[in-house]
Short mmCIF file of C-alpha atoms in Angstrom, two decimals:
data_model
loop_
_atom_site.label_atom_id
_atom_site.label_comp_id
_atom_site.label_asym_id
_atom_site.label_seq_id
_atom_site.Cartn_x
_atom_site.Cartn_y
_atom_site.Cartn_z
CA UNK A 39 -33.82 -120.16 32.63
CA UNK A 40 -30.29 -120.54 33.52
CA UNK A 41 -29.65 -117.23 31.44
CA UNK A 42 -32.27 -115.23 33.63
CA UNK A 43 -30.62 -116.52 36.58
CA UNK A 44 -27.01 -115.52 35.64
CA UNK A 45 -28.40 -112.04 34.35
CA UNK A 46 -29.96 -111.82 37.68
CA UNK A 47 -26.81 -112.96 39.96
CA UNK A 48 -24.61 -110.41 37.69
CA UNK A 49 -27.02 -107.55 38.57
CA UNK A 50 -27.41 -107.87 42.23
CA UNK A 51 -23.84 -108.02 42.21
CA UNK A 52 -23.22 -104.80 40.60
CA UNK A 53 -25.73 -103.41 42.32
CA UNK A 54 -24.03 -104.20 46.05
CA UNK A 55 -20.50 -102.84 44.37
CA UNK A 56 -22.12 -99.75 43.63
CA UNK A 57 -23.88 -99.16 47.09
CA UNK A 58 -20.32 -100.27 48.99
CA UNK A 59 -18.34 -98.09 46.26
CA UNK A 60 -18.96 -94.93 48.47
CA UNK A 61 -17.69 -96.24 51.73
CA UNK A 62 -14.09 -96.72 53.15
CA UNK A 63 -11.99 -97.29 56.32
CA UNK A 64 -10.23 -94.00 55.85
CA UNK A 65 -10.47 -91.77 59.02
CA UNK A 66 -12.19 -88.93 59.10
CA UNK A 67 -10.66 -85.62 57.88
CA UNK A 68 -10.38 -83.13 60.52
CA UNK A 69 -7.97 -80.05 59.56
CA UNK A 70 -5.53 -79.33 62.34
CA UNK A 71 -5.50 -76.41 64.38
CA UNK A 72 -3.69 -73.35 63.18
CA UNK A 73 -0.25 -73.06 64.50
CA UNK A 74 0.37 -69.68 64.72
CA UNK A 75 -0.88 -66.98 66.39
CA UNK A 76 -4.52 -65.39 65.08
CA UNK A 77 -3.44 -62.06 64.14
CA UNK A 78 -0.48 -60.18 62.68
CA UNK A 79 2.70 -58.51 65.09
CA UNK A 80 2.36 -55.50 62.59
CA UNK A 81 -1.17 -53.92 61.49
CA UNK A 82 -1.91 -54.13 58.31
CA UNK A 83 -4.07 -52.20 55.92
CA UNK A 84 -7.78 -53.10 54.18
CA UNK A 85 -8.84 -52.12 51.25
CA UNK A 86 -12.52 -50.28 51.33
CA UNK A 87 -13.67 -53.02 49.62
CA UNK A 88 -12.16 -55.97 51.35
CA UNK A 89 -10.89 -57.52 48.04
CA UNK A 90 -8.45 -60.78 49.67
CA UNK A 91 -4.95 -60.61 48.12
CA UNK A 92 -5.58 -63.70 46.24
CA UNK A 93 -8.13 -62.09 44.50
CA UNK A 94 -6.07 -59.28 42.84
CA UNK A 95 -4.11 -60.21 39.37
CA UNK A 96 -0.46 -59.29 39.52
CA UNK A 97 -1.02 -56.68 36.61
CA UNK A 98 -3.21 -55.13 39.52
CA UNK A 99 -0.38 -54.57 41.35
CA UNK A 100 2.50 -54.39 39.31
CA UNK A 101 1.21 -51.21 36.79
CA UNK A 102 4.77 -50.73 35.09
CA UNK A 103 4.16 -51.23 31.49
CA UNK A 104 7.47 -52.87 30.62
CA UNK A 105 7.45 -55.23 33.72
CA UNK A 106 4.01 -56.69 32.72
CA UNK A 107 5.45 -57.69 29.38
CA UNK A 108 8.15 -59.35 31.00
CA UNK A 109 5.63 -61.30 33.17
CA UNK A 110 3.81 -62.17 30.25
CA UNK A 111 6.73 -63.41 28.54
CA UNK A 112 8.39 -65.70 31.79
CA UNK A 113 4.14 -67.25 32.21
CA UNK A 114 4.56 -68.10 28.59
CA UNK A 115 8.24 -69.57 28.59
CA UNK A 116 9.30 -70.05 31.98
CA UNK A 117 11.17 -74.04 31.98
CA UNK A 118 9.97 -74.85 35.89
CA UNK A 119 6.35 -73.86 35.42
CA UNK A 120 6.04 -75.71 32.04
CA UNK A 121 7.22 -78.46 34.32
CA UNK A 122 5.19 -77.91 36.91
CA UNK A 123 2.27 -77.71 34.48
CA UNK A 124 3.11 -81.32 32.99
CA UNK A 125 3.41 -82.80 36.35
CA UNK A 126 -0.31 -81.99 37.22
CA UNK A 127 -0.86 -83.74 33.64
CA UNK A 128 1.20 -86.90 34.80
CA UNK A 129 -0.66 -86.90 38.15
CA UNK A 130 -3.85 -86.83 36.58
CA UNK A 131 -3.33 -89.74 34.06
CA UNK A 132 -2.08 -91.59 37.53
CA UNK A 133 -5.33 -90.97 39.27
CA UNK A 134 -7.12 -92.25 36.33
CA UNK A 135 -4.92 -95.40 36.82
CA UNK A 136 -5.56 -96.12 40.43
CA UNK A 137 -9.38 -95.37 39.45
CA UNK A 138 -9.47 -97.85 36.55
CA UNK A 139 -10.14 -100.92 39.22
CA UNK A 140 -13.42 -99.38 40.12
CA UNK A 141 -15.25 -100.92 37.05
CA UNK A 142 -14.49 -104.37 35.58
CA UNK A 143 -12.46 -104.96 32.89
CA UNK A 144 -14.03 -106.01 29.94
CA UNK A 145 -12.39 -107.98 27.19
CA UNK A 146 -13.87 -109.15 23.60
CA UNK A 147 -11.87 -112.39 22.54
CA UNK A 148 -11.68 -114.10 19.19
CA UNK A 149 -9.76 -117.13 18.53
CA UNK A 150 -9.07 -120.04 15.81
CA UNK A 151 -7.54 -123.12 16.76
CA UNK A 152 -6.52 -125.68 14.22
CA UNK A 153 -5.17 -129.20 15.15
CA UNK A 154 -4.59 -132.50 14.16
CA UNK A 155 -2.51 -135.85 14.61
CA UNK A 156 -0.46 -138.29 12.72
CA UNK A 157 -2.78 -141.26 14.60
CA UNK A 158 -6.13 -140.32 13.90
CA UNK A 159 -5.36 -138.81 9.89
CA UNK A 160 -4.79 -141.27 6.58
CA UNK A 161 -1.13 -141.07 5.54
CA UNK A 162 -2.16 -139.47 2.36
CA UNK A 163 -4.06 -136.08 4.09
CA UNK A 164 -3.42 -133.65 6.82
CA UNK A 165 -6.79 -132.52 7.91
CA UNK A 166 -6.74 -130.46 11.33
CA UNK A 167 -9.58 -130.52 13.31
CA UNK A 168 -10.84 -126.58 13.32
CA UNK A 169 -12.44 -124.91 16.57
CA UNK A 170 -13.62 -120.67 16.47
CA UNK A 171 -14.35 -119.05 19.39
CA UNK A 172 -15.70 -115.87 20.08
CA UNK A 173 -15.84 -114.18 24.22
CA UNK A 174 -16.90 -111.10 26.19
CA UNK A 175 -15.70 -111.99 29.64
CA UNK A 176 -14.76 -109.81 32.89
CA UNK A 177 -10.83 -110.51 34.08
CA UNK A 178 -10.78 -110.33 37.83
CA UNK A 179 -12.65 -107.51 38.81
CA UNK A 180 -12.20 -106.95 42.76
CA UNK A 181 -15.53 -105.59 44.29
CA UNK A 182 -14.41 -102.96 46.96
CA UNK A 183 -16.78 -104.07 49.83
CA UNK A 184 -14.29 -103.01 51.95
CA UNK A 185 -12.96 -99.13 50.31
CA UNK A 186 -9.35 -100.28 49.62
CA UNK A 187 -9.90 -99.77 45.51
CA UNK A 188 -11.82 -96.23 46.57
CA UNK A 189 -9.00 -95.19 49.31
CA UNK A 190 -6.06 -95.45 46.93
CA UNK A 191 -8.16 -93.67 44.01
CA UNK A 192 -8.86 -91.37 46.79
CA UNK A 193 -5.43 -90.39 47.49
CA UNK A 194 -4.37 -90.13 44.06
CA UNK A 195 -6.94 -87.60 43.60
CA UNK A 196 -5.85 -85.69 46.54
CA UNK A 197 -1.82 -86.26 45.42
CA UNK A 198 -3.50 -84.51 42.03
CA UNK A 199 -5.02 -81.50 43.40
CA UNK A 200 -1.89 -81.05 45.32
CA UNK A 201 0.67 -81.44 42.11
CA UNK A 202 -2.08 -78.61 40.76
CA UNK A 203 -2.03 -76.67 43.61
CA UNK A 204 2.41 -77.28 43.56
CA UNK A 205 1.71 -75.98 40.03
CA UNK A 206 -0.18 -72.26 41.39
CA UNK A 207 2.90 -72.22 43.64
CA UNK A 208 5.45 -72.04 41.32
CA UNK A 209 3.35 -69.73 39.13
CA UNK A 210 3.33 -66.94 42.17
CA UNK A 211 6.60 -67.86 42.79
CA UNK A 212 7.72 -67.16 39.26
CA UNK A 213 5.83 -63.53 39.13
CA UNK A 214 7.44 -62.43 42.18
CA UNK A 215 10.84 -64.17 41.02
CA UNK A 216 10.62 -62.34 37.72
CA UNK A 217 9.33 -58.85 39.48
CA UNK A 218 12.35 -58.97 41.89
CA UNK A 219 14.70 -59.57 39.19
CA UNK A 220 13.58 -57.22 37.03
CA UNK A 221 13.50 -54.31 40.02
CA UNK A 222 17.43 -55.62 40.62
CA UNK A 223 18.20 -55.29 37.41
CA UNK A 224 16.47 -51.69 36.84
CA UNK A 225 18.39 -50.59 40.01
CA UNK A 226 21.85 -51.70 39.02
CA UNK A 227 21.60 -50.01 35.98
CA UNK A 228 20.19 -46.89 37.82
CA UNK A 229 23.88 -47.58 39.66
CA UNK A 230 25.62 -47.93 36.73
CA UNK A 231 24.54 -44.46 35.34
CA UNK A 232 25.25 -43.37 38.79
CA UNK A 233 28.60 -44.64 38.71
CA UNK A 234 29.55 -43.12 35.02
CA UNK A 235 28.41 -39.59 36.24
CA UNK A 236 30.59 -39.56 39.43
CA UNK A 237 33.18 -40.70 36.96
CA UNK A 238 32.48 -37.78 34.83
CA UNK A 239 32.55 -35.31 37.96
CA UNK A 240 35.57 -37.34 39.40
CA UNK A 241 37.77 -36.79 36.09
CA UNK A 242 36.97 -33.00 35.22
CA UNK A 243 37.62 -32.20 39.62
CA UNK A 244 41.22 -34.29 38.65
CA UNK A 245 41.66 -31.85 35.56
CA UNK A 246 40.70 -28.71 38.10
CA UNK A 247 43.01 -29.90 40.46
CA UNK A 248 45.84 -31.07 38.04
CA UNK A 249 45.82 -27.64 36.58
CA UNK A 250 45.93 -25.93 39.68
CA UNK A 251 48.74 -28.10 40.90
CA UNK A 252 50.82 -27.06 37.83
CA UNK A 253 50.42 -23.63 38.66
CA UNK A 254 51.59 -23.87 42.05
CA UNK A 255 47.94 -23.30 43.68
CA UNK A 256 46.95 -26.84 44.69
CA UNK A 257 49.32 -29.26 46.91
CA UNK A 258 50.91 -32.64 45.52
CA UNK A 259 48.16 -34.26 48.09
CA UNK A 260 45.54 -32.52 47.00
CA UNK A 261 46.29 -33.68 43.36
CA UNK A 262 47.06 -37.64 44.56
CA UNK A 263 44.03 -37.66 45.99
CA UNK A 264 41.78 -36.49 43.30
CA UNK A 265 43.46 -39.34 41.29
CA UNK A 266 42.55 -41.66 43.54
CA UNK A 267 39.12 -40.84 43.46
CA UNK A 268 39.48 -40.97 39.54
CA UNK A 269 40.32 -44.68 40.10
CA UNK A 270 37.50 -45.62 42.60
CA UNK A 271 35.09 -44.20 40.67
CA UNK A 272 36.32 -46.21 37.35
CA UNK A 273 36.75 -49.42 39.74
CA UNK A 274 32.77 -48.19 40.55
CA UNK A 275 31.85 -48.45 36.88
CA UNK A 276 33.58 -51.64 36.18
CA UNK A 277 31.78 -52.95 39.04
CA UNK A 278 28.53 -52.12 38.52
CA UNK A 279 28.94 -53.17 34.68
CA UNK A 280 29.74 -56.33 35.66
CA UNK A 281 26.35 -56.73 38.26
CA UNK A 282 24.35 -55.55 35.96
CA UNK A 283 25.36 -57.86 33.25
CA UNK A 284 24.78 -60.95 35.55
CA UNK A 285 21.06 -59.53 36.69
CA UNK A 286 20.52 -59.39 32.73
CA UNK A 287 20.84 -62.63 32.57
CA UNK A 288 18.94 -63.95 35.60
CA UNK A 289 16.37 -62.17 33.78
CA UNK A 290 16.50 -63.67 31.29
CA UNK A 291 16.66 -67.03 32.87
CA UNK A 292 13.79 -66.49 34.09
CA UNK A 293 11.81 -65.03 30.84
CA UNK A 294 12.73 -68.47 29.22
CA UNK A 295 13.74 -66.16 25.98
CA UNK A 296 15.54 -63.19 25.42
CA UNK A 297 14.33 -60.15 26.46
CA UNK A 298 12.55 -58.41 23.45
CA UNK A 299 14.02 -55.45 21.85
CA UNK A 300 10.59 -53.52 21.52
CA UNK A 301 9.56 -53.62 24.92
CA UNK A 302 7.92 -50.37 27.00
CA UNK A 303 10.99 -48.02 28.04
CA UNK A 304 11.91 -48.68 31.44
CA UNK A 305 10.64 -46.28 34.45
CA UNK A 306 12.82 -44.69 37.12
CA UNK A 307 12.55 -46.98 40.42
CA UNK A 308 11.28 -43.75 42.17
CA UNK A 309 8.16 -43.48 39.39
CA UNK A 310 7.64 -47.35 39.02
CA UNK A 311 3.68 -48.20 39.26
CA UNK A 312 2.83 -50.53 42.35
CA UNK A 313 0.19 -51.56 44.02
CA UNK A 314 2.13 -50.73 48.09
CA UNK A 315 -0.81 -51.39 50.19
CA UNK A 316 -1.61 -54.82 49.83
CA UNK A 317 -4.57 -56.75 51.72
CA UNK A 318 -3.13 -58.84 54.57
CA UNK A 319 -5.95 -60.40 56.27
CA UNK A 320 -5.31 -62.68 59.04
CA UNK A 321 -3.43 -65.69 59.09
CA UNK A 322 -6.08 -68.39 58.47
CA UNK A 323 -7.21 -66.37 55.28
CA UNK A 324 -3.66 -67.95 54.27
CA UNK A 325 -5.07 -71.49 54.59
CA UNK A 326 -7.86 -70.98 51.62
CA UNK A 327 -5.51 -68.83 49.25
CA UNK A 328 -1.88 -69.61 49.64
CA UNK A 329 -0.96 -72.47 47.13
CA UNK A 330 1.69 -73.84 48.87
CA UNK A 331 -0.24 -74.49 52.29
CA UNK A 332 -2.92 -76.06 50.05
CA UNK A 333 -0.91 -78.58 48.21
CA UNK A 334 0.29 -80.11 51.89
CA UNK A 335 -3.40 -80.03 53.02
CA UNK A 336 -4.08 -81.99 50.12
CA UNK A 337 -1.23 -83.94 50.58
CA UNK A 338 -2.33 -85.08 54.04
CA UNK A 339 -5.55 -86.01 52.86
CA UNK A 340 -4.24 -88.29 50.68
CA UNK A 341 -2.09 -89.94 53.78
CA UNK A 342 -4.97 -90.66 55.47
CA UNK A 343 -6.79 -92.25 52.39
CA UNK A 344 -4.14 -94.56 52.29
CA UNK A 345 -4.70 -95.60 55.65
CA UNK A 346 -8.35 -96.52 54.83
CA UNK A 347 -6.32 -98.76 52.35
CA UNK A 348 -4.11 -99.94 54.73
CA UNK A 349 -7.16 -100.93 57.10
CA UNK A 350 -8.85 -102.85 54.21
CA UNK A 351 -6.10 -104.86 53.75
CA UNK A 352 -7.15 -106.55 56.95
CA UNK A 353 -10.21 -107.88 55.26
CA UNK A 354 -11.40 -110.25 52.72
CA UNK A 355 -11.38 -109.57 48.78
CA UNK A 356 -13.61 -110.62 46.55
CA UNK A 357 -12.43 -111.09 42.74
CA UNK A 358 -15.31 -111.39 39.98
CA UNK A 359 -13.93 -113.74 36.58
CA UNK A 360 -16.62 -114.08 33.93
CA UNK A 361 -17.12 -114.74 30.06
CA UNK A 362 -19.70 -115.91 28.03
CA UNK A 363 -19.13 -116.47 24.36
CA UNK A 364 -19.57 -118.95 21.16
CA UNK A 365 -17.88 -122.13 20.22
CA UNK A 366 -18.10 -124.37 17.23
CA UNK A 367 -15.85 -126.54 15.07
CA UNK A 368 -17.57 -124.68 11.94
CA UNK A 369 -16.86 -121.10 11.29
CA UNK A 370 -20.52 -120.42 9.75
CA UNK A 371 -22.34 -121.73 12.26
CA UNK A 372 -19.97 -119.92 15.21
CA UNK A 373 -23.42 -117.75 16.14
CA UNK A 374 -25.84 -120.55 16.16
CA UNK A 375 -28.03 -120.64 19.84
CA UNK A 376 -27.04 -124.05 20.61
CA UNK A 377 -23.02 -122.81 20.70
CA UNK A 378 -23.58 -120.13 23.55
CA UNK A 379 -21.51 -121.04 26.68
CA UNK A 380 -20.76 -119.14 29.75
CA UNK A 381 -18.67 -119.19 32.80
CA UNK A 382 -19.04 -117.55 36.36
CA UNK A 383 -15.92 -117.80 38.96
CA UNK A 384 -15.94 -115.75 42.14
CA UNK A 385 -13.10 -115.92 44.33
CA UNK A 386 -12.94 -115.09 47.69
CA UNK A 387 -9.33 -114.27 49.47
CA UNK A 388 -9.04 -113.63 53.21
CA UNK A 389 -5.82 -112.99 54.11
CA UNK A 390 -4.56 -115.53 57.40
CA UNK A 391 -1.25 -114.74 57.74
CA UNK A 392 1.62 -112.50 56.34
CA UNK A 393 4.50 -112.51 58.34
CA UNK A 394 2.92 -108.78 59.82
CA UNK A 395 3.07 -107.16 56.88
CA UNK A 396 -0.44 -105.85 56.84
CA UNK A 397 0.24 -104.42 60.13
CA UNK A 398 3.47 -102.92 59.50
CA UNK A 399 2.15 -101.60 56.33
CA UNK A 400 -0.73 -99.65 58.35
CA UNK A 401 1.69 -98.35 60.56
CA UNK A 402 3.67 -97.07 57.47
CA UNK A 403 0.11 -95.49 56.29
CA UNK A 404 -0.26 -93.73 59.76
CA UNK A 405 3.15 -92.44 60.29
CA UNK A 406 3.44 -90.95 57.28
CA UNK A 407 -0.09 -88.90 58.16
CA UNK A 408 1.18 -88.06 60.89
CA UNK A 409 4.79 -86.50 58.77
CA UNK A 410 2.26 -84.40 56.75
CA UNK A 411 0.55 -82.91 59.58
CA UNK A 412 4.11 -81.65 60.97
CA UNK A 413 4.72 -80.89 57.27
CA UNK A 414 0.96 -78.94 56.57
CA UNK A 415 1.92 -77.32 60.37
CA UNK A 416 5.70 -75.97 59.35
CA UNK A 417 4.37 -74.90 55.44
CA UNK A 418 1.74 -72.49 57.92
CA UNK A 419 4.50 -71.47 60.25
CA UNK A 420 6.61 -70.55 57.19
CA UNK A 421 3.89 -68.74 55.35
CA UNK A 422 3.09 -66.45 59.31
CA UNK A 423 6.78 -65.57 59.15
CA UNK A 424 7.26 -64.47 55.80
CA UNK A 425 3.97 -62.41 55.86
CA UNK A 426 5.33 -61.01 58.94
CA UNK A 427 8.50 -60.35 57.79
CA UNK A 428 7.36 -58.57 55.19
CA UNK A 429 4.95 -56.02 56.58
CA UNK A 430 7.34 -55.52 59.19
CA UNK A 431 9.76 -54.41 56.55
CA UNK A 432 6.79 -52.37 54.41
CA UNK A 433 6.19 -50.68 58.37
CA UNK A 434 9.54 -49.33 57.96
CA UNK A 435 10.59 -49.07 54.26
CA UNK A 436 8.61 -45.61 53.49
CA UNK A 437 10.63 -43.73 56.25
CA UNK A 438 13.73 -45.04 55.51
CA UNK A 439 12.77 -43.87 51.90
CA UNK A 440 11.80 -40.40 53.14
CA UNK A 441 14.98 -39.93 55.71
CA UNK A 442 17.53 -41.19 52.80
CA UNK A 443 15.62 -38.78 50.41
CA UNK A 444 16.02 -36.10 52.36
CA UNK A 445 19.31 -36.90 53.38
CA UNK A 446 20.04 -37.02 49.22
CA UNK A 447 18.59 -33.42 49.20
CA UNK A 448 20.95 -32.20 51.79
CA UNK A 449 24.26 -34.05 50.80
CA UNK A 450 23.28 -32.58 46.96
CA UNK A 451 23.14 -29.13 48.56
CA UNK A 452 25.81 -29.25 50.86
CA UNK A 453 28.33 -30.77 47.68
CA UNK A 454 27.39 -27.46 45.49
CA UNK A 455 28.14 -25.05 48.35
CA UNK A 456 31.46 -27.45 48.85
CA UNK A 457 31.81 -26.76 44.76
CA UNK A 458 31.49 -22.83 45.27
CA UNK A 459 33.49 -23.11 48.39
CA UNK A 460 36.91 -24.65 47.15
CA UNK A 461 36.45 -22.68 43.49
CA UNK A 462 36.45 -19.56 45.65
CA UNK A 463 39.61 -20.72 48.02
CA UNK A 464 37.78 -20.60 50.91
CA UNK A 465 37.83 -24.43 51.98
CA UNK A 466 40.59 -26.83 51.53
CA UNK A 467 39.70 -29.65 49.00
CA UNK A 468 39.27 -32.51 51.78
CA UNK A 469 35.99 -30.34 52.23
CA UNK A 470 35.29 -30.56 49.26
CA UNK A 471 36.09 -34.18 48.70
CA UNK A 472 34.34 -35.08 51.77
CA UNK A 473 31.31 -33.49 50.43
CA UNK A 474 31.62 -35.39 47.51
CA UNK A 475 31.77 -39.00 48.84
CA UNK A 476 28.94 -38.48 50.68
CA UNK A 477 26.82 -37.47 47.97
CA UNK A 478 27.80 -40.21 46.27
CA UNK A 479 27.03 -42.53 49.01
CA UNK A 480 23.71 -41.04 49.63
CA UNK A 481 22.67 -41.34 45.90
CA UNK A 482 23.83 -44.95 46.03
CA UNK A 483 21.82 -46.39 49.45
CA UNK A 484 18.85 -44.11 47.95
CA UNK A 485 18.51 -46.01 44.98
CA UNK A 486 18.93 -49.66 47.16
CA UNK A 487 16.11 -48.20 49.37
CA UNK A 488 13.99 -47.86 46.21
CA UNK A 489 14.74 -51.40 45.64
CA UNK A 490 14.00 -52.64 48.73
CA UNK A 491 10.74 -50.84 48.93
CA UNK A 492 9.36 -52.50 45.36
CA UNK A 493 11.32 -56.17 46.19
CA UNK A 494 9.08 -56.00 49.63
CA UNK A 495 5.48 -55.74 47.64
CA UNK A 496 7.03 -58.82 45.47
CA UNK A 497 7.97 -60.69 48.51
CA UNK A 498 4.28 -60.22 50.44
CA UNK A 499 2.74 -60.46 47.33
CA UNK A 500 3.76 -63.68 47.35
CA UNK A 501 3.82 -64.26 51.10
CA UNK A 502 -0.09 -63.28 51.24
CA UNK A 503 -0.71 -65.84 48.35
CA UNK A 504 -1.88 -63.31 45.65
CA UNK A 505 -2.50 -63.53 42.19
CA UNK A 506 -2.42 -67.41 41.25
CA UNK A 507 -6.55 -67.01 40.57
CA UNK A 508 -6.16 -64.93 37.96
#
């Protein structure tokens, strides 16, 4: 009888823990209001089929063969995404420690005891007195009446979808990182090959001019400042040698690894593969697909689960102790019916007074929701402005690559009627040189236009949030 009624009390116990495990003092979630303004400063361009930018892989829009291995290679080796990827693992063993509480603790005991005294034993033995035990009890298991066990588990879970979402952050960050790098690197060495050929040009014009100076035809001036050209254009090299060396190895930094011997042969900047017109959407698609704005939306969830904590605090707690087991002074007969024992303790704790700690800690609890709202807030204001920035730049970008390639055209044509010009004696050489420095100079910003243009679909690739669903 008295086992019926313990199996009975131990039932309608868990069954009011489970029916008050759903509920808790947390405040209700309501997003906050979008902080920005509901459309673009520069229009943007749809796709036919309305495909969302999140929803296109970065192999989608980054088609250059020998890039896409690279990307490959940084996803595979990259340090601060394998990081990133073992912090969501940390997290989650975390939220599977602040959920633990939720069920009792259950713990199987076995003990001997042996013991004796001089008093009660003849001189000539030492016979202890044996006692076995054997328990299955429940160790102070708090039932959560009140949410405070469900709150914190609550905001671990919501501090874990935001270390995954962290994780999708740093994973577009790292494809647009890489792309950038790699577009840098391709144009400096586009530079350096620039710079090698005006050296070329720059030492047979010096020979021209040093030949023409020995035979009397060409001034002391005119030779000095071929020469000096000579030297600019080596200082050029030099220059360039050294920039590209150092984007190498941001590269490569990057990658994780070395770059791979038998990758794809790079493509001229002009010919590289990209996807330009990318699918901006408005600025609350942003809230749904960009990583970074989702991680502080989860993080303020999990600020104001803690405050449910905080208010449960307030309240009493109920802790659970159990065990029922065997007992007997003979090892044999440990299991016999007569041995079972068992043991109920509930304790109640209602807190009276704590010096306002409770309080204060609730306080704690509701500034710090009120820090991630301003933090969710500035991560949207941040995302507007770089998507902005960025389509204002793509706006411009093709007709500044147009007018410089143009301009290229013309300084190319106007430097081999400057050629034809001096050969013939008809212009002086500071025509001619003239003609030459601009070419130069034109060949140079066309190739950092080039840049630009591929760097910008990198940068609003990322901006817009695309690719991390892949």
């Amino acid at each position: 009888m008295v086992e019926s009624r313990s199996r009975f009390l131990i039932v309608v116990v868990i069954g009011v823990t489970l029916a008050a495990a759903g509920c808790t003092m947390a405040p209700t979630y309501i997003r906050p209001d979008l902080p920005v303004a509901e459309s673009y400063p520069s229009p943007t361009t749809e796709p036919a089929d309305g495909a969302s930018a999140s929803e296109l892989g970065w192999r989608e829009v980054f088609g250059d063969q020998r890039l896409q291995a690279l990307l490959a290679l940084a996803i595979e080796n990259n340090r601060d995404l394998r990081i990133a990827a073992l912090n969501v693992e940390r997290v989650q063993a975390l939220y599977r420690i602040e959920r633990a509480p939720l069920l009792p603790n259950v713990n199987a005991t076995g003990t001997a005891t042996y013991q004796g005294t001089s008093q009660s034993l003849p001189s000539s033995s030492f016979l202890p007195t044996e006692q076995y035990a054997v328990n299955l009890g429940v160790t102070s298991w708090e039932l959560d009446f009140f949410g405070r066990i469900r709150s914190l588990s609550d905001a671990a879970l919501e501090r874990y979808f935001a270390t995954a979402e962290a994780r999708r952050s740093v994973h577009l960050s790292l494809v647009a990182q890489v792309a950038t790098a790699y577009f840098q690197e391709r144009a400096l060495a586009e530079q350096l090959e620039l710079a090698k050929l005006t050296l070329e040009v720059q030492a047979s014009s010096f020979e021209i001019t040093r030949r023409a100076f020995e035979l009397g035809t060409a001034s002391e001036l005119d030779l000095r400042t071929s020469e000096s050209q000579v030297e600019t254009a080596r200082f050029n090299l030099f220059f360039y040698e050294q920039r590209h060396a150092r984007a190498q190895n941001a590269l490569v930094l990057l990658l994780g690894t070395s770059i791979p011997p038998d990758l794809p042969a790079p493509a001229p900047l002009e010919e590289s593969v990209i996807l330009a017109e990318l699918p901006a959407g408005l600025p609350s698609d942003l809230l749904q697909r960009r990583p970074d704005i989702l991680a502080a939306e989860h993080e303020l969830m999990a600020a104001s689960a803690s405050i449910g904590a905080a208010r449960a605090a307030f309240f009493p707690s109920i802790t659970l102790t159990g065990s029922a087991g065997y007992a007997s002074t003979d090892l044999g007969d440990l299991f016999n019916g007569d041995n079972f024992g068992w043991s109920f303790a509930p304790r109640i704790n209602l807190p009276i007074f704590t010096g306002g700690a409770l309080r204060a800690n609730l306080e704690v609890s509701e500034v710090s929701q009120s820090i991630e709202v301003a933090r969710y807030e500035r991560s949207i204001q941040s995302a507007f402005r770089e998507v902005a920035d960025a389509l204002v730049a793509r706006r411009t970008l093709e007709e500044q690559l147009q007018a410089q390639t143009v301009r290229a055209q013309a300084d190319q044509r106007r430097y081999d009627l400057a050629d034809l010009r001096y050969r013939a004696g008809i212009d002086r050489y500071v025509t001619f040189l003239q003609a030459q420095r601009d070419l130069y100079e034109a060949q140079r910003v066309l190739i950092d236009v080039h840049l630009e243009r591929l760097a910008n679909t990198a940068d609003l690739y990322r901006a817009l949030g695309g690719g991390w669903q892949e």
